[in-house]
Structure formats: C-alpha cells, structure tokens
Coordinates of C-alpha atoms in Angstrom, one line a residue:
M764 CA -24.1 -39.1 -11.4
R765 CA -20.4 -38.7 -10.7
A766 CA -17.6 -38.4 -13.2
A767 CA -13.8 -38.6 -13.1
G768 CA -13.5 -37.3 -9.6
E769 CA -15.4 -40.2 -7.9
P770 CA -13.8 -41.5 -4.7
V771 CA -12.3 -44.8 -5.2
G772 CA -14.4 -46.3 -2.4
S773 CA -17.7 -45.0 -3.8
P774 CA -20.5 -47.6 -4.5
L775 CA -20.2 -46.9 -8.3
S776 CA -16.5 -47.8 -8.3
S777 CA -16.8 -50.9 -6.1
P778 CA -19.6 -53.0 -7.7
P779 CA -20.2 -56.6 -6.5
A780 CA -17.4 -58.7 -7.9
P781 CA -18.9 -61.2 -10.4
A782 CA -16.7 -63.8 -12.1
R783 CA -14.2 -62.2 -14.4
Q784 CA -12.4 -63.6 -17.4
T785 CA -9.1 -62.3 -18.8
Y786 CA -7.1 -63.7 -21.7
V787 CA -3.5 -62.6 -21.5
G788 CA -0.2 -63.8 -22.8
S789 CA 2.9 -64.7 -20.9
A790 CA 4.1 -61.1 -20.4
T791 CA 4.4 -59.5 -17.0
A792 CA 1.6 -57.4 -15.5
A793 CA 3.5 -54.2 -16.0
R794 CA 4.1 -54.9 -19.7
E795 CA 0.4 -55.9 -20.1
A796 CA -0.7 -52.6 -18.6
R797 CA 1.6 -50.6 -21.0
V798 CA 0.4 -52.5 -24.1
S799 CA -3.2 -52.1 -23.0
S800 CA -2.8 -48.4 -22.6
M801 CA -1.3 -48.1 -26.0
G802 CA -3.8 -50.1 -28.0
R803 CA -7.5 -49.6 -28.7
S804 CA -10.2 -50.5 -26.1
I805 CA -13.5 -51.5 -27.8
L806 CA -16.3 -52.4 -25.5
H807 CA -19.3 -54.5 -26.7
V808 CA -22.3 -54.6 -24.4
R809 CA -25.4 -56.8 -24.7
F810 CA -28.5 -55.9 -22.8
D811 CA -31.0 -58.3 -21.2
L812 CA -34.0 -56.3 -22.3
P813 CA -37.5 -56.9 -20.8
P814 CA -40.1 -58.6 -23.0
S815 CA -41.8 -55.2 -23.7
P816 CA -39.2 -52.4 -23.3
D817 CA -40.2 -48.8 -23.4
A818 CA -39.9 -47.3 -26.9
D819 CA -37.4 -44.7 -25.7
L820 CA -35.3 -47.0 -23.5
M821 CA -32.4 -47.4 -25.9
E822 CA -32.3 -43.6 -26.4
R823 CA -32.0 -43.1 -22.7
V824 CA -29.4 -45.8 -22.5
R825 CA -27.4 -44.0 -25.2
H826 CA -27.5 -40.8 -23.2
L827 CA -26.1 -42.6 -20.2
L828 CA -23.3 -44.3 -22.2
E829 CA -22.3 -40.9 -23.7
D830 CA -21.3 -39.9 -20.2
F831 CA -18.4 -42.3 -20.7
T832 CA -17.5 -41.6 -24.3
P833 CA -19.1 -39.8 -27.3
R834 CA -18.2 -42.8 -29.5
V835 CA -21.3 -44.9 -29.0
Q836 CA -22.9 -47.0 -31.7
I837 CA -26.2 -48.7 -31.0
I838 CA -26.7 -52.1 -32.7
E839 CA -30.3 -53.1 -32.8
P840 CA -32.0 -54.7 -31.1
D841 CA -30.1 -55.3 -27.9
S842 CA -26.4 -54.3 -28.2
T843 CA -24.1 -51.4 -28.4
V844 CA -20.4 -50.8 -29.1
L845 CA -18.2 -48.1 -27.4
D846 CA -14.7 -46.9 -28.1
L847 CA -13.1 -46.4 -24.7
T848 CA -9.7 -45.6 -26.0
G849 CA -9.9 -41.9 -25.3
A850 CA -12.0 -42.3 -22.2
R851 CA -9.3 -44.1 -20.2
R852 CA -7.2 -41.0 -19.5
W853 CA -10.3 -39.0 -18.6
W854 CA -11.6 -41.6 -16.1
Q855 CA -8.1 -42.5 -14.9
R856 CA -9.0 -46.2 -15.1
D857 CA -8.3 -49.0 -17.5
A858 CA -11.1 -50.4 -19.7
R859 CA -12.1 -53.0 -17.2
G860 CA -12.6 -50.4 -14.5
I861 CA -14.7 -48.3 -16.8
T862 CA -16.8 -51.3 -17.8
E863 CA -17.5 -52.2 -14.2
I864 CA -18.9 -48.7 -13.5
L865 CA -20.9 -48.7 -16.7
Q866 CA -22.5 -52.0 -16.0
L867 CA -23.4 -50.9 -12.4
R868 CA -25.0 -47.7 -13.6
L869 CA -27.1 -49.5 -16.2
L870 CA -28.3 -51.8 -13.5
A871 CA -28.9 -49.0 -11.0
H872 CA -30.7 -46.6 -13.3
Y873 CA -32.6 -48.9 -15.6
G874 CA -32.5 -52.3 -14.0
L875 CA -30.6 -53.7 -17.1
R876 CA -28.3 -56.6 -16.6
T877 CA -25.6 -56.8 -19.2
S878 CA -22.9 -58.9 -20.7
A879 CA -19.7 -57.0 -21.7
A880 CA -16.4 -57.7 -23.4
V881 CA -13.4 -55.5 -24.1
A882 CA -10.9 -56.1 -26.9
G883 CA -8.7 -54.3 -29.3
N884 CA -11.3 -54.3 -32.2
P885 CA -15.0 -54.7 -32.6
M886 CA -14.9 -58.2 -34.0
I887 CA -13.1 -59.8 -31.1
A888 CA -15.2 -57.8 -28.6
A889 CA -18.4 -59.0 -30.2
M890 CA -17.2 -62.6 -30.2
A891 CA -16.1 -62.4 -26.6
C892 CA -19.4 -60.8 -25.5
A893 CA -21.4 -63.6 -27.1
L894 CA -19.6 -66.0 -24.8
T895 CA -19.9 -63.9 -21.6
P896 CA -22.8 -64.7 -19.2
S897 CA -25.2 -62.0 -18.0
G898 CA -23.7 -59.8 -15.3
Q899 CA -20.1 -60.7 -16.2
R900 CA -17.4 -59.2 -18.3
T901 CA -14.5 -60.5 -20.4
V902 CA -11.3 -58.7 -21.3
V903 CA -9.1 -59.8 -24.2
E904 CA -5.9 -57.8 -24.0
D905 CA -4.8 -56.2 -27.2
T906 CA -1.6 -58.3 -27.6
P907 CA -0.9 -61.0 -30.2
E908 CA -0.5 -63.7 -27.5
A909 CA -3.9 -62.8 -25.9
I910 CA -5.7 -62.6 -29.2
D911 CA -4.3 -66.0 -30.2
A912 CA -5.2 -67.5 -26.9
F913 CA -8.8 -66.4 -27.3
L914 CA -9.3 -66.9 -31.1
R915 CA -7.5 -70.1 -32.0
P916 CA -9.6 -72.6 -30.0
R917 CA -12.9 -71.1 -31.2
P918 CA -15.0 -72.9 -33.8
V919 CA -14.6 -71.3 -37.2
R920 CA -18.4 -70.8 -37.5
E921 CA -18.1 -68.1 -34.7
L922 CA -16.2 -65.8 -37.0
P923 CA -18.4 -63.1 -38.6
G924 CA -19.3 -63.9 -42.2
V925 CA -18.9 -67.7 -41.8
G926 CA -22.3 -69.2 -42.5
P927 CA -23.4 -72.8 -42.4
K928 CA -22.4 -73.4 -46.1
T929 CA -18.9 -71.9 -45.6
A930 CA -18.4 -73.9 -42.4
V931 CA -19.3 -77.1 -44.2
T932 CA -16.9 -76.3 -47.0
L933 CA -14.0 -75.7 -44.5
A934 CA -14.8 -78.8 -42.5
Q935 CA -14.4 -80.9 -45.6
Y936 CA -10.8 -79.9 -45.6
G937 CA -10.3 -80.4 -41.9
L938 CA -10.6 -76.7 -41.0
H939 CA -12.8 -76.8 -37.9
T940 CA -11.3 -74.1 -35.6
V941 CA -10.1 -70.5 -36.1
G942 CA -6.5 -71.8 -35.5
N943 CA -6.8 -74.3 -38.3
V944 CA -7.9 -71.6 -40.7
A945 CA -5.1 -69.2 -39.5
D946 CA -2.5 -71.8 -40.3
V947 CA -3.7 -72.1 -43.9
P948 CA -2.1 -69.8 -46.5
Q949 CA -4.3 -67.1 -47.8
A950 CA -4.0 -68.3 -51.4
T951 CA -5.4 -71.7 -50.3
L952 CA -8.4 -70.1 -48.7
Q953 CA -9.0 -68.0 -51.8
R954 CA -9.0 -71.2 -54.0
L955 CA -11.6 -72.7 -51.7
L956 CA -13.9 -69.7 -51.1
G957 CA -13.0 -67.1 -53.8
A958 CA -10.7 -64.2 -53.8
R959 CA -12.6 -61.7 -51.6
A960 CA -14.1 -64.3 -49.2
G961 CA -10.8 -66.0 -48.8
R962 CA -8.9 -62.8 -48.1
T963 CA -11.5 -61.6 -45.6
L964 CA -11.5 -64.9 -43.7
H965 CA -7.7 -65.0 -43.6
E966 CA -7.7 -61.5 -42.0
R967 CA -10.4 -62.3 -39.5
A968 CA -8.8 -65.6 -38.5
H969 CA -5.7 -63.6 -37.5
G970 CA -7.8 -61.2 -35.4
H971 CA -7.6 -58.3 -37.8
D972 CA -10.5 -55.9 -38.0
T973 CA -10.2 -52.3 -39.1
A974 CA -13.8 -51.3 -38.4
V975 CA -14.3 -48.2 -36.2
V976 CA -17.1 -47.2 -33.9
D977 CA -19.3 -44.9 -35.8
P978 CA -22.1 -43.1 -33.8
N979 CA -24.0 -42.5 -37.0
P980 CA -23.2 -45.4 -39.3
A981 CA -24.1 -45.2 -43.0
P982 CA -26.2 -48.0 -44.4
A983 CA -24.3 -50.9 -46.0
S984 CA -26.7 -50.8 -48.9
I985 CA -29.8 -49.1 -50.3
S986 CA -32.5 -50.6 -52.4
A987 CA -35.5 -49.7 -54.5
E988 CA -38.3 -51.9 -55.8
H989 CA -41.0 -51.6 -58.5
R990 CA -44.1 -53.7 -58.4
F991 CA -46.0 -54.0 -61.7
A992 CA -49.8 -53.4 -61.7
Q993 CA -50.1 -56.8 -63.3
D994 CA -47.7 -59.6 -64.2
E995 CA -45.5 -58.1 -67.0
L996 CA -44.3 -60.0 -70.0
D997 CA -42.8 -57.2 -72.1
P998 CA -39.0 -57.0 -71.8
A999 CA -39.2 -53.3 -72.7
E1000 CA -41.3 -52.6 -69.6
H1001 CA -38.7 -54.5 -67.5
R1002 CA -35.9 -52.3 -68.8
R1003 CA -38.0 -49.2 -68.2
A1004 CA -38.4 -50.3 -64.6
L1005 CA -34.7 -51.0 -64.3
L1006 CA -33.9 -47.5 -65.6
A1007 CA -36.3 -45.9 -63.1
L1008 CA -34.8 -47.9 -60.3
A1009 CA -31.3 -46.9 -61.3
D1010 CA -32.3 -43.3 -61.6
D1011 CA -33.7 -43.4 -58.1
L1012 CA -30.7 -45.2 -56.6
G1013 CA -28.3 -42.8 -58.3
A1014 CA -30.1 -39.7 -57.0
R1015 CA -30.1 -41.1 -53.4
L1016 CA -26.4 -42.0 -53.6
R1017 CA -25.5 -38.5 -54.8
D1018 CA -27.7 -36.9 -52.1
S1019 CA -26.0 -38.9 -49.4
E1020 CA -22.5 -38.5 -51.0
Q1021 CA -21.9 -42.2 -51.3
I1022 CA -20.8 -44.6 -54.0
A1023 CA -21.7 -48.2 -54.7
Q1024 CA -19.2 -50.9 -55.3
G1025 CA -21.7 -53.6 -56.3
L1026 CA -25.2 -54.0 -57.6
T1027 CA -27.9 -56.8 -57.0
C1028 CA -31.0 -57.3 -59.2
T1029 CA -33.9 -59.4 -57.9
L1030 CA -36.9 -60.4 -60.1
R1031 CA -40.0 -62.1 -58.6
Y1032 CA -42.3 -64.0 -60.9
A1033 CA -46.0 -64.8 -61.0
D1034 CA -45.4 -68.3 -59.5
Q1035 CA -43.8 -66.8 -56.4
S1036 CA -40.3 -67.9 -57.5
S1037 CA -37.4 -65.4 -57.9
S1038 CA -34.1 -64.9 -59.6
R1039 CA -31.2 -62.9 -58.3
R1040 CA -28.0 -61.7 -59.9
S1041 CA -25.1 -59.7 -58.3
R1042 CA -22.1 -58.0 -59.8
T1043 CA -19.1 -56.1 -58.5
L1044 CA -18.9 -52.9 -60.5
P1045 CA -15.7 -52.3 -62.4
E1046 CA -15.6 -48.8 -60.9
A1047 CA -17.5 -47.7 -57.7
T1048 CA -20.0 -45.1 -58.9
Q1049 CA -23.1 -43.0 -58.0
H1050 CA -24.0 -42.1 -61.5
T1051 CA -27.3 -43.2 -63.0
V1052 CA -25.9 -44.1 -66.4
A1053 CA -23.3 -46.6 -65.0
L1054 CA -25.9 -48.1 -62.6
A1055 CA -28.4 -48.5 -65.4
R1056 CA -25.8 -50.2 -67.7
A1057 CA -24.9 -52.6 -64.9
A1058 CA -28.6 -53.3 -64.2
Y1059 CA -29.3 -54.1 -67.9
G1060 CA -26.3 -56.5 -67.8
L1061 CA -27.7 -58.3 -64.8
Y1062 CA -31.1 -58.6 -66.4
E1063 CA -29.7 -59.9 -69.7
S1064 CA -27.6 -62.5 -67.9
L1065 CA -30.9 -64.1 -66.7
G1066 CA -31.8 -65.0 -70.3
L1067 CA -35.6 -64.6 -69.7
Q1068 CA -38.1 -65.8 -72.3
R1069 CA -41.7 -64.6 -71.8
A1070 CA -41.3 -64.5 -68.1
R1071 CA -44.2 -63.1 -66.1
V1072 CA -42.5 -60.7 -63.9
R1073 CA -44.3 -59.4 -60.8
S1074 CA -41.7 -57.1 -59.3
I1075 CA -38.1 -55.9 -59.8
A1076 CA -35.8 -54.8 -57.1
L1077 CA -32.4 -53.2 -57.4
R1078 CA -29.9 -52.8 -54.6
A1079 CA -26.7 -50.8 -54.4
D1080 CA -24.2 -52.8 -52.3
A1081 CA -20.9 -52.1 -50.4
L1082 CA -21.4 -48.4 -50.0
K1083 CA -18.6 -46.1 -49.1
P1084 CA -18.1 -42.3 -48.9
A1085 CA -17.9 -40.6 -52.3
V1086 CA -14.6 -38.9 -51.3
H1087 CA -13.0 -42.4 -51.9
A1088 CA -14.2 -42.5 -55.5
T1089 CA -11.7 -43.1 -58.3
R1090 CA -12.3 -42.7 -61.9
Q1091 CA -10.6 -43.9 -65.0
L1092 CA -9.6 -41.1 -67.3
T1093 CA -10.9 -41.3 -70.9
L1094 CA -10.5 -39.4 -74.1
D1095 CA -14.1 -40.1 -75.2
S1096 CA -16.1 -36.9 -74.7
R1097 CA -19.4 -38.9 -75.0
D1098 CA -18.8 -40.2 -71.4
E1099 CA -18.7 -36.6 -70.1
K1100 CA -22.1 -35.5 -71.5
P1101 CA -24.4 -37.7 -69.4
L1102 CA -22.5 -36.7 -66.2
A1103 CA -22.9 -33.0 -67.1
I1104 CA -26.6 -33.5 -67.8
E1105 CA -26.9 -35.4 -64.5
A1106 CA -25.5 -32.5 -62.6
V1107 CA -28.0 -30.2 -64.1
V1108 CA -30.9 -32.6 -63.3
D1109 CA -29.8 -32.8 -59.7
R1110 CA -29.8 -29.0 -59.3
A1111 CA -33.2 -28.8 -60.9
R1112 CA -34.7 -31.5 -58.7
A1113 CA -33.2 -29.9 -55.6
R1114 CA -35.1 -26.8 -56.4
F1115 CA -38.3 -28.0 -58.1
G1116 CA -38.8 -31.6 -56.9
H1117 CA -37.8 -35.0 -58.1
A1118 CA -40.5 -35.3 -60.8
V1119 CA -39.4 -32.2 -62.7
L1120 CA -37.0 -34.1 -64.9
Y1121 CA -36.6 -37.8 -65.6
P1122 CA -35.1 -39.9 -68.4
A1123 CA -37.1 -39.7 -71.7
A1124 CA -37.5 -43.4 -71.8
L1125 CA -39.8 -43.1 -68.8
A1126 CA -42.2 -40.6 -70.4
I1127 CA -45.8 -41.8 -70.8
S1128 CA -47.7 -41.2 -74.0
A1129 CA -50.9 -39.3 -74.0
R1130 CA -52.6 -42.5 -75.1
S1131 CA -51.7 -44.3 -71.9
A1132 CA -52.3 -41.3 -69.6
L1133 CA -55.7 -42.5 -68.6
A1134 CA -54.3 -46.0 -67.7
S1135 CA -51.5 -44.4 -65.7
A1136 CA -54.1 -42.7 -63.5
Q1137 CA -55.3 -46.1 -62.3
A1138 CA -51.9 -47.9 -62.1
P1139 CA -48.7 -47.3 -60.1
D1140 CA -46.0 -45.4 -62.0
L1141 CA -42.7 -47.0 -62.9
A1142 CA -40.7 -44.6 -60.9
P1143 CA -39.8 -46.1 -57.5
C1144 CA -40.9 -44.6 -54.3
R1145 CA -39.0 -43.9 -51.1
G1146 CA -41.8 -44.1 -48.6
G1147 CA -45.2 -42.6 -49.1
P1148 CA -47.1 -42.6 -52.4
R1149 CA -45.3 -43.5 -55.6
R1150 CA -44.2 -40.7 -57.9
R1151 CA -46.1 -40.3 -61.2
S1152 CA -44.7 -39.3 -64.5
R1153 CA -46.5 -36.6 -66.4
P1154 CA -48.0 -37.3 -69.8
A1155 CA -45.8 -36.4 -72.8
G1156 CA -46.2 -32.8 -73.8
E1157 CA -47.6 -31.7 -70.5
T1158 CA -46.3 -28.3 -69.4
R1159 CA -44.0 -28.3 -66.4

C-alpha cells in the first residue's frame, strides 16, 4: 500500500472514471481551488455491504481508512465519516483526489463498492452521499454559492431532524424546499415549531453545521430501566424506583465526566400502554439530587391515580462534557451538603463497589428481606444481574 509518494500514473491514483458531480458557484477555477484549500473537507462514505458481512469487516475497513486520516468515525451499520482537512497537504491532492484513491482501495482490498460525497461539514456531506449512486462521488465545494446551489432545491424533508410531522406542518405554510425555509425569518420558524426546533432548522437550511468528526463519539443519551416483579400500584414504590434510577444515571454521568441537559421518564402499564414526559433541565447536571428532583416532577406531571405500573425508564438526554458545566451560585448551604456527600459516596463506591452505599430510601426492611431474595431489586442494572440492596442493619 503506497502513501504520499505514489507516482501520479499508478493504478491507485488513476481509477476508472465514473460519472462525477460537482456543485460550484460562478467563481473561477483558481478561486475555487483556493477556497477549497482553506475550508474543511468532510467525506461521507456509504458501503454496499454483502448480505452477511464478516464480523470484523468494519474494523478492517477502519484500519484502511486510518491510512488516509486518523479522524475516522464509523456510523453503524454501513457508513463512515472522515475529516480530510489535514490530509490534503500530506497527500498533496485535493479532497476529490483522495476520495478516488480511497474508493479504489476499498474495492481492491475488500470488494466494497461505495458512494462518497465531500462537503464543508458533515450534514451536507451526508445529504449529498444519500443522493450519490454506488461507485460515484459528489463534491460540494465549501463556498456559499455552491452550498446554496446544492441545498436550496432539495425537499425540506431531506434535512436531518425534519420528520414527517414537521414536513407536513411546514407544507401547510408553503415551505416545501430548503430554499423556502431559508427565506423565512428565524422568528417565524420558531413560532411554527418552537424555539429550539425553529432555531435548529433555520441554521440547517442555511447549511450551517458545527459538528466535528469524533473517532470515539460519546453517546447522545444514557438510560436505565426498572421492571417491577409485579404490576405496582403504590406511588411510594414508583418514587423509590425513580430515585434508584436517578442514582444510577448520576453515577454513570460522573464516571464518564458528562452532564445531562434534559431528562425523559417513560412509564409502561399493565395494559401495554405507556406515558412519556420530557423536560429540559434548568441547569445541566450530573448530580443525583437534581436528577431525582426532575424525575419526581415528571412523574407528578402525569397525575396518575391507582395506575398499575409495570416498568419505569429514565433517560438522560443531550449529554455534553462536564467541563462545559455551569452552576448558579447560591447562599444556601443546604445545597452544598448533598454534593459533598455525593463526592464521598463516589469515592467509597470506586473502592468497595456500587452497593456499598445507597440512598436510605432504598433500604429494605428485615421484614421484606425474604421477599427480596425472590424478586428483582429496585436498583437498576447496567448489564448482568441486577444489584441487590442489603437488609437494614446488615453489616457492610
């Protein structure tokens, strides 16, 4: 496998010439080359996988792609994103030339035909790749003219985050294409869809996407679920389950150094129906006390009366690194005590295990110890058997 010093006339640098698509503005070729070299080059590749691929095929593909750039993000089940911005100087080629070599090597080494698209950000690259036939490549230059030429004619449903319901709402107001949406003021979109959704749609309609290629992306959310041994009517038991779930989520967030900006609570009932409530937290957090308070608020908003609950799930949404956390200062010392206790609990759990300390409300009385031996514990599990609380008074 050759690298930067490949002869220009080598087979790897002169693949069969399939149909090519390029979206450019009205600038000269020299100006386009200068702008392309200054902007980002994000490559989105979609693989035509065989019906039963080898279990380690994608890992071998990753190793091949890392010969081009270390910034490779696999998107299951059949796509990947690469940041070629820094690789252009090393390979002494533009993004199109690198893409041609990459596609040829995937075909030669693994027999994989691919569709590929290069653009200035991951969103446009993914949209262009979805329109590219197998064995071909599309290049959307990183210029305002080229981005408008590609985006504006596209149906609005092709924008990420626009589902059938949102598309119908926009169509009722005559907004059928991305260009139609881009011409509407952001305030109008926010009145139609809500503040966050309207702002996001306005940014995407103008081709703005600040996402980066992360070789090891953090999960967008984490969740925990508790299933009762039998349909549970007691609200006190529901709240105990919520506390255990919040305790588990908080510990996992602190272990991974992340904070949650939202919380979602899902209750499933004996008749197979379910209820779901979501809430944006007033302050992104990883602390059990704050998560539990928010979970109780979501539960109370359901207004349940003698509901036969079969399971409760709690999900921490919109995760981001804990280094971005902010905190409102307060003069109330009572808010500091739970956080100090939480830090002590984390250190004890790191040394002696998760079950060494837990909220007192989750303790099981000696009277129910026998029953607990035959029923799952309220503490949520993260794979493997569920954790069990010890009977009250038992020596640790």
